[in-house]
């Protein structure tokens, strides 16, 4: 009886670990509504209160299943008893603003850089390991030039995540390249259709940087959000093209995937040890078939607190103490270990990768100063 119970428990832990690993590595395609527009009040709207809608700042709402979009501004009132918030309406980009379901948009903007920001945009593609990869090029005010910023969005995000950064980069004289990478929507998937936490995606970034160099870039700035930061760090470690990179900006980055996995295991109240077992399954040959990966995912290789001495590029690291998805701890630790390289800007209140949203003036100032070398 005891042996049977032990085997059943082990099998249960294995199944839970495999499920958790697959959840982390599988791209999410379903994007359901997560709030409701209760009333349209001229230049204000009444929304159901959620963890996202109660936070100050500038955001957006997808309407009609993603067919429409409205930009929203700061809170104008909160009704705790009714569980509602009222916010400013800054502009309707597409569709009709009316009551009904909506989906929160942390990017604030929508569309191409030209549509959202009025910045001239070229639609290009480059040859990646898996096929042609679409990208945007936003030339600097004086033309493409020799200084290029390559902006890398995060896990489950879209290129539009980078729109908030483009005006500051443009004003500082950088041409911006905004690439896609494997498993993005409408681009080639990886061999397994899974995220590899930056451990394979860096090769798509390498192809993007190669495109920039072929297009005249002599100096490259890398900008990464969330998993995009993890992709950037793997590129810097593995690519010979890292030599052309002069500096790096990371916003809400994954500095240590092990820490992120532990955090989410706790959030999901998984039994102790399941997160560790998940990491083992991702990284060991025997576990690949359980989690459905083509290449082993060595989580230890993504720990840049332990590997801090291997970094060589100046980094501006932006992270919120209130980041609910990627805890700030490893960013703080990296900044402590490498004060010679890392300029750390810690935010409050902002949720994951929404520092710009809560204080765009500060974000644009610190980024602008850093990329100008001031």
Coordinates of C-alpha atoms in Angstrom, one line a residue:
X1 CA 0.0 0.0 0.0
X2 CA 2.8 2.4 0.9
X3 CA 4.7 1.7 -2.3
X4 CA 1.5 2.3 -4.3
X5 CA 0.9 5.6 -2.6
X6 CA 4.5 6.7 -3.2
X7 CA 4.3 5.8 -6.9
X8 CA 0.9 7.6 -7.2
X9 CA 2.4 10.7 -5.5
X10 CA 5.4 10.6 -7.8
X11 CA 3.3 10.3 -10.9
X12 CA 1.1 13.1 -9.7
X13 CA 4.1 15.4 -9.2
X14 CA 5.5 14.5 -12.6
X15 CA 2.2 15.3 -14.2
X16 CA 1.9 18.6 -12.4
X17 CA 5.4 19.5 -13.3
X18 CA 4.9 18.7 -17.0
X19 CA 1.7 20.7 -17.1
X20 CA 3.3 23.7 -15.4
X21 CA 6.3 23.6 -17.8
X22 CA 4.0 23.3 -20.8
X23 CA 2.0 26.3 -19.6
X24 CA 5.1 28.4 -19.3
X25 CA 6.5 27.3 -22.7
X26 CA 3.3 27.3 -24.8
X27 CA 2.4 30.5 -26.7
X28 CA -1.1 31.9 -25.7
X29 CA -3.3 32.6 -28.6
X30 CA -6.6 33.1 -26.8
X31 CA -7.1 36.7 -25.6
X32 CA -10.5 36.9 -23.9
X33 CA -12.1 40.1 -22.6
X34 CA -11.0 40.9 -19.1
X35 CA -13.0 44.0 -18.1
X36 CA -16.3 45.6 -19.0
X37 CA -17.3 49.1 -20.2
X38 CA -20.3 49.8 -18.0
X39 CA -21.0 53.3 -19.2
X40 CA -19.7 55.9 -21.7
X41 CA -19.7 59.4 -20.2
X42 CA -18.5 61.6 -23.0
X43 CA -14.7 61.9 -22.5
X44 CA -14.8 59.4 -19.6
X45 CA -15.8 55.7 -19.3
X46 CA -16.9 53.6 -16.3
X47 CA -15.2 50.2 -16.1
X48 CA -15.3 47.2 -13.8
X49 CA -12.4 47.3 -11.4
X50 CA -9.7 44.8 -12.0
X51 CA -6.0 44.5 -11.0
X52 CA -5.1 46.4 -14.2
X53 CA -7.9 49.0 -14.5
X54 CA -7.3 50.4 -11.0
X55 CA -3.7 51.3 -11.6
X56 CA -2.9 55.0 -12.5
X57 CA -1.5 55.8 -15.9
X58 CA -2.1 55.6 -19.7
X59 CA -3.4 52.4 -21.2
X60 CA -5.7 51.1 -23.9
X61 CA -8.7 48.9 -24.4
X62 CA -9.4 46.4 -27.2
X63 CA -13.0 46.5 -28.2
X64 CA -15.2 44.0 -30.2
X65 CA -12.8 41.1 -29.9
X66 CA -9.8 43.2 -31.0
X67 CA -11.5 45.0 -33.9
X68 CA -11.7 48.3 -32.1
X69 CA -9.3 50.2 -29.8
X70 CA -9.5 53.2 -27.4
X71 CA -6.7 54.9 -25.5
X72 CA -7.5 55.7 -21.9
X73 CA -5.9 58.0 -19.4
X74 CA -5.8 58.4 -15.7
X75 CA -8.3 57.5 -13.1
X76 CA -10.9 60.2 -12.4
X77 CA -12.8 58.3 -9.7
X78 CA -13.0 55.0 -7.9
X79 CA -16.1 53.4 -6.3
X80 CA -14.9 50.6 -4.0
X81 CA -18.5 49.6 -3.0
X82 CA -19.6 49.2 -6.6
X83 CA -16.2 47.8 -7.7
X84 CA -15.9 50.3 -10.6
X85 CA -13.5 52.9 -11.8
X86 CA -13.9 55.9 -14.1
X87 CA -11.1 56.8 -16.5
X88 CA -10.3 59.5 -19.1
X89 CA -10.8 58.7 -22.8
X90 CA -7.9 60.0 -24.7
X91 CA -8.9 58.9 -28.2
X92 CA -10.7 56.2 -30.2
X93 CA -8.3 54.7 -32.7
X94 CA -10.6 52.4 -34.5
X95 CA -14.1 51.1 -34.0
X96 CA -16.9 52.4 -31.8
X97 CA -16.7 53.1 -28.1
X98 CA -19.8 51.5 -26.5
X99 CA -20.7 49.4 -23.5
X100 CA -19.7 45.8 -23.4
X101 CA -16.7 43.5 -22.9
X102 CA -13.2 44.9 -23.5
X103 CA -9.6 43.7 -23.1
X104 CA -7.0 45.8 -21.3
X105 CA -4.0 46.9 -23.4
X106 CA -0.8 47.8 -21.6
X107 CA 0.8 49.0 -24.9
X108 CA -1.4 52.1 -24.9
X109 CA -0.9 52.5 -28.6
X110 CA -2.1 50.3 -31.5
X111 CA -1.1 49.8 -35.1
X112 CA 2.2 50.5 -36.9
X113 CA 4.5 53.3 -35.7
X114 CA 3.2 55.5 -38.5
X115 CA -0.4 54.9 -37.5
X116 CA 0.1 55.2 -33.8
X117 CA 2.9 57.9 -33.6
X118 CA 3.1 59.5 -37.0
X119 CA 6.7 58.2 -37.4
X120 CA 7.6 57.2 -40.9
X121 CA 7.7 53.4 -41.0
X122 CA 9.1 50.9 -43.5
X123 CA 7.7 47.3 -43.5
X124 CA 10.6 45.0 -44.2
X125 CA 11.5 41.4 -43.6
X126 CA 14.8 39.6 -43.0
X127 CA 16.0 36.0 -43.4
X128 CA 15.8 34.1 -40.1
X129 CA 16.8 30.6 -39.3
X130 CA 13.2 29.4 -39.8
X131 CA 12.2 31.7 -42.7
X132 CA 11.3 35.3 -43.5
X133 CA 10.6 37.4 -40.4
X134 CA 8.6 40.6 -40.7
X135 CA 9.9 43.8 -39.1
X136 CA 9.4 47.5 -38.9
X137 CA 12.1 50.1 -39.6
X138 CA 11.6 53.6 -38.2
X139 CA 14.4 55.7 -39.7
X140 CA 16.0 58.4 -37.5
X141 CA 15.1 62.0 -38.4
X142 CA 18.2 62.3 -40.7
X143 CA 17.6 58.9 -42.3
X144 CA 18.6 55.3 -41.6
X145 CA 22.2 56.3 -40.6
X146 CA 24.7 54.1 -38.7
X147 CA 23.1 54.0 -35.2
X148 CA 20.3 51.4 -34.9
X149 CA 18.1 50.3 -32.0
X150 CA 16.7 46.8 -32.1
X151 CA 13.6 46.5 -29.9
X152 CA 12.5 43.1 -28.7
X153 CA 9.1 42.5 -27.3
X154 CA 8.2 40.0 -24.6
X155 CA 6.6 36.6 -24.2
X156 CA 3.1 36.5 -25.6
X157 CA 3.3 40.1 -26.7
X158 CA 3.4 41.8 -30.1
X159 CA 5.6 44.3 -31.8
X160 CA 3.2 47.0 -30.6
X161 CA 4.7 46.6 -27.1
X162 CA 7.7 48.5 -28.3
X163 CA 5.7 51.5 -29.6
X164 CA 6.0 53.4 -26.3
X165 CA 9.8 53.5 -26.7
X166 CA 10.1 54.7 -30.3
X167 CA 9.6 58.5 -29.8
X168 CA 12.4 58.6 -27.3
X169 CA 14.7 56.6 -29.5
X170 CA 13.8 58.7 -32.6
X171 CA 14.4 62.0 -30.8
X172 CA 17.8 60.7 -29.7
X173 CA 18.8 60.0 -33.3
X174 CA 18.4 56.3 -33.5
X175 CA 16.9 54.3 -36.3
X176 CA 14.6 51.6 -34.7
X177 CA 14.2 48.1 -36.0
X178 CA 11.3 46.2 -34.5
X179 CA 11.6 42.5 -35.4
X180 CA 9.4 39.5 -34.9
X181 CA 10.8 36.2 -33.6
X182 CA 9.7 32.5 -33.7
X183 CA 6.3 31.6 -32.4
X184 CA 5.0 35.1 -32.9
X185 CA 1.6 35.2 -34.6
X186 CA 1.9 35.0 -38.4
X187 CA 5.6 34.1 -38.5
X188 CA 7.3 30.7 -38.6
X189 CA 7.0 28.7 -35.4
X190 CA 10.0 26.9 -33.8
X191 CA 10.4 23.1 -34.4
X192 CA 8.3 22.4 -31.3
X193 CA 6.0 25.5 -31.3
X194 CA 7.2 26.3 -27.8
X195 CA 9.0 29.2 -26.3
X196 CA 12.6 28.4 -25.3
X197 CA 12.9 31.3 -22.8
X198 CA 15.4 33.1 -25.0
X199 CA 17.6 30.0 -25.5
X200 CA 16.7 29.6 -29.2
X201 CA 15.0 33.0 -29.8
X202 CA 18.3 34.8 -29.6
X203 CA 19.1 33.4 -33.1
X204 CA 16.2 35.4 -34.5
X205 CA 17.5 38.5 -32.8
X206 CA 21.0 37.7 -34.3
X207 CA 19.3 37.6 -37.8
X208 CA 17.7 41.0 -37.0
X209 CA 21.0 42.6 -35.9
X210 CA 22.7 41.1 -39.0
X211 CA 20.0 42.8 -41.1
X212 CA 20.7 46.1 -39.3
X213 CA 24.5 45.8 -40.0
X214 CA 23.9 45.0 -43.6
X215 CA 21.7 48.1 -43.8
X216 CA 24.5 50.3 -42.5
X217 CA 24.4 50.0 -38.7
X218 CA 27.8 50.5 -37.2
X219 CA 26.5 50.8 -33.6
X220 CA 23.5 48.9 -32.2
X221 CA 21.4 49.5 -29.1
X222 CA 19.3 46.6 -27.8
X223 CA 16.0 47.2 -26.0
X224 CA 14.2 44.3 -24.5
X225 CA 11.0 43.9 -22.5
X226 CA 10.3 40.9 -20.2
X227 CA 11.4 37.7 -22.1
X228 CA 12.7 40.1 -24.7
X229 CA 15.3 41.0 -22.1
X230 CA 16.2 37.3 -21.7
X231 CA 16.6 37.1 -25.4
X232 CA 18.9 40.1 -25.5
X233 CA 21.1 38.6 -22.7
X234 CA 21.4 35.3 -24.5
X235 CA 22.4 37.1 -27.7
X236 CA 25.0 39.1 -25.9
X237 CA 26.4 35.9 -24.5
X238 CA 26.3 33.8 -27.7
X239 CA 26.5 35.9 -30.8
X240 CA 29.7 37.2 -32.4
X241 CA 27.6 40.2 -33.4
X242 CA 27.5 41.3 -29.7
X243 CA 30.6 43.3 -30.5
X244 CA 28.6 45.8 -32.5
X245 CA 26.3 46.5 -29.5
X246 CA 27.2 49.6 -27.5
X247 CA 24.5 49.6 -24.8
X248 CA 21.4 47.9 -23.6
X249 CA 18.0 49.0 -22.2
X250 CA 15.9 46.3 -20.3
X251 CA 12.4 47.0 -19.1
X252 CA 10.9 44.5 -16.6
X253 CA 13.4 41.9 -17.9
X254 CA 13.6 38.2 -16.9
X255 CA 17.1 38.2 -15.3
X256 CA 16.6 34.7 -13.9
X257 CA 14.0 32.3 -15.3
X258 CA 14.4 30.1 -12.2
X259 CA 13.2 32.9 -10.0
X260 CA 10.2 33.6 -12.3
X261 CA 9.2 29.9 -12.4
X262 CA 9.4 29.7 -8.6
X263 CA 7.2 32.8 -8.3
X264 CA 4.5 31.4 -10.6
X265 CA 4.6 28.0 -8.9
X266 CA 3.8 29.8 -5.6
X267 CA 1.1 31.9 -7.3
X268 CA -0.5 28.7 -8.6
X269 CA -0.1 27.0 -5.1
X270 CA 1.8 24.1 -6.6
X271 CA 3.2 21.6 -4.1
X272 CA 6.7 22.4 -3.0
X273 CA 9.3 21.0 -5.4
X274 CA 7.1 21.0 -8.5
X275 CA 8.7 24.1 -9.8
X276 CA 12.2 22.6 -9.4
X277 CA 11.0 19.4 -11.1
X278 CA 9.6 21.4 -14.0
X279 CA 13.0 23.0 -14.5
X280 CA 14.7 19.6 -14.5
X281 CA 12.2 18.3 -17.1
X282 CA 12.8 21.3 -19.3
X283 CA 16.6 20.9 -19.2
X284 CA 17.1 17.2 -19.2
X285 CA 17.0 14.9 -22.2
X286 CA 14.5 12.5 -20.5
X287 CA 12.1 15.4 -19.8
X288 CA 11.9 16.8 -23.4
X289 CA 9.0 14.5 -24.5
X290 CA 7.0 15.3 -21.3
X291 CA 7.1 19.1 -21.9
X292 CA 7.2 18.9 -25.7
X293 CA 10.4 20.7 -26.5
X294 CA 12.8 20.1 -29.4
X295 CA 15.8 21.4 -27.6
X296 CA 16.5 21.1 -23.9
X297 CA 15.8 24.4 -22.1
X298 CA 18.6 24.9 -19.6
X299 CA 17.1 27.3 -17.1
X300 CA 20.4 27.6 -15.2
X301 CA 21.9 29.3 -18.3
X302 CA 19.3 32.1 -17.9
X303 CA 20.4 33.1 -14.4
X304 CA 22.3 36.4 -14.9
X305 CA 22.6 37.1 -11.2
X306 CA 24.9 34.0 -11.0
X307 CA 26.5 34.9 -14.3
X308 CA 26.8 38.6 -13.6
X309 CA 30.6 38.6 -14.1
X310 CA 30.1 37.5 -17.7
X311 CA 28.3 40.7 -18.7
X312 CA 30.3 43.3 -20.6
X313 CA 27.8 45.9 -22.0
X314 CA 26.4 49.0 -20.2
X315 CA 22.8 48.3 -19.2
X316 CA 19.9 50.6 -18.2
X317 CA 17.7 48.4 -16.1
X318 CA 14.1 49.5 -15.5
X319 CA 11.9 47.5 -13.2
X320 CA 8.9 48.0 -10.9
X321 CA 8.8 46.9 -7.3
X322 CA 5.1 46.1 -8.0
X323 CA 5.7 43.9 -11.0
X324 CA 3.3 41.0 -10.5
X325 CA 4.7 38.7 -13.3
X326 CA 8.5 39.0 -13.2
X327 CA 9.6 39.8 -9.6
X328 CA 12.1 42.7 -9.2
X329 CA 14.5 40.8 -6.9
X330 CA 16.9 39.5 -9.6
X331 CA 17.1 42.9 -11.2
X332 CA 18.0 44.5 -7.9
X333 CA 20.6 41.7 -7.3
X334 CA 22.2 42.2 -10.7
X335 CA 22.4 45.9 -10.1
X336 CA 24.2 45.3 -6.8
X337 CA 26.6 42.8 -8.3
X338 CA 27.5 45.0 -11.3
X339 CA 27.2 48.7 -10.4
X340 CA 30.0 49.3 -12.9
X341 CA 27.7 48.3 -15.8
X342 CA 24.1 48.5 -14.6
X343 CA 22.2 51.8 -14.1
X344 CA 19.1 50.7 -12.1
X345 CA 15.8 52.7 -12.2
X346 CA 13.2 51.2 -9.9
X347 CA 9.6 52.2 -10.3
X348 CA 6.6 51.9 -7.9
X349 CA 3.0 51.1 -8.7
X350 CA 3.6 50.0 -12.2
X351 CA 2.6 46.5 -13.2
X352 CA 4.7 44.2 -15.5
X353 CA 6.4 46.3 -18.2
X354 CA 4.1 49.2 -17.6
X355 CA 6.6 51.6 -16.1
X356 CA 6.2 54.0 -19.1
X357 CA 2.4 53.9 -18.6
X358 CA 2.6 55.2 -15.0
X359 CA 5.3 57.9 -15.6
X360 CA 6.1 58.4 -19.3
X361 CA 8.0 61.6 -18.7
X362 CA 10.5 59.9 -16.4
X363 CA 10.8 56.8 -18.6
X364 CA 11.6 58.9 -21.7
X365 CA 14.0 61.1 -19.7
X366 CA 16.1 58.2 -18.3
X367 CA 16.1 56.3 -21.6
X368 CA 16.8 59.4 -23.6
X369 CA 19.8 60.3 -21.4
X370 CA 21.2 56.8 -21.5
X371 CA 21.0 56.3 -25.2
X372 CA 22.5 59.7 -25.8
X373 CA 25.4 58.7 -23.5
X374 CA 24.5 61.5 -21.0

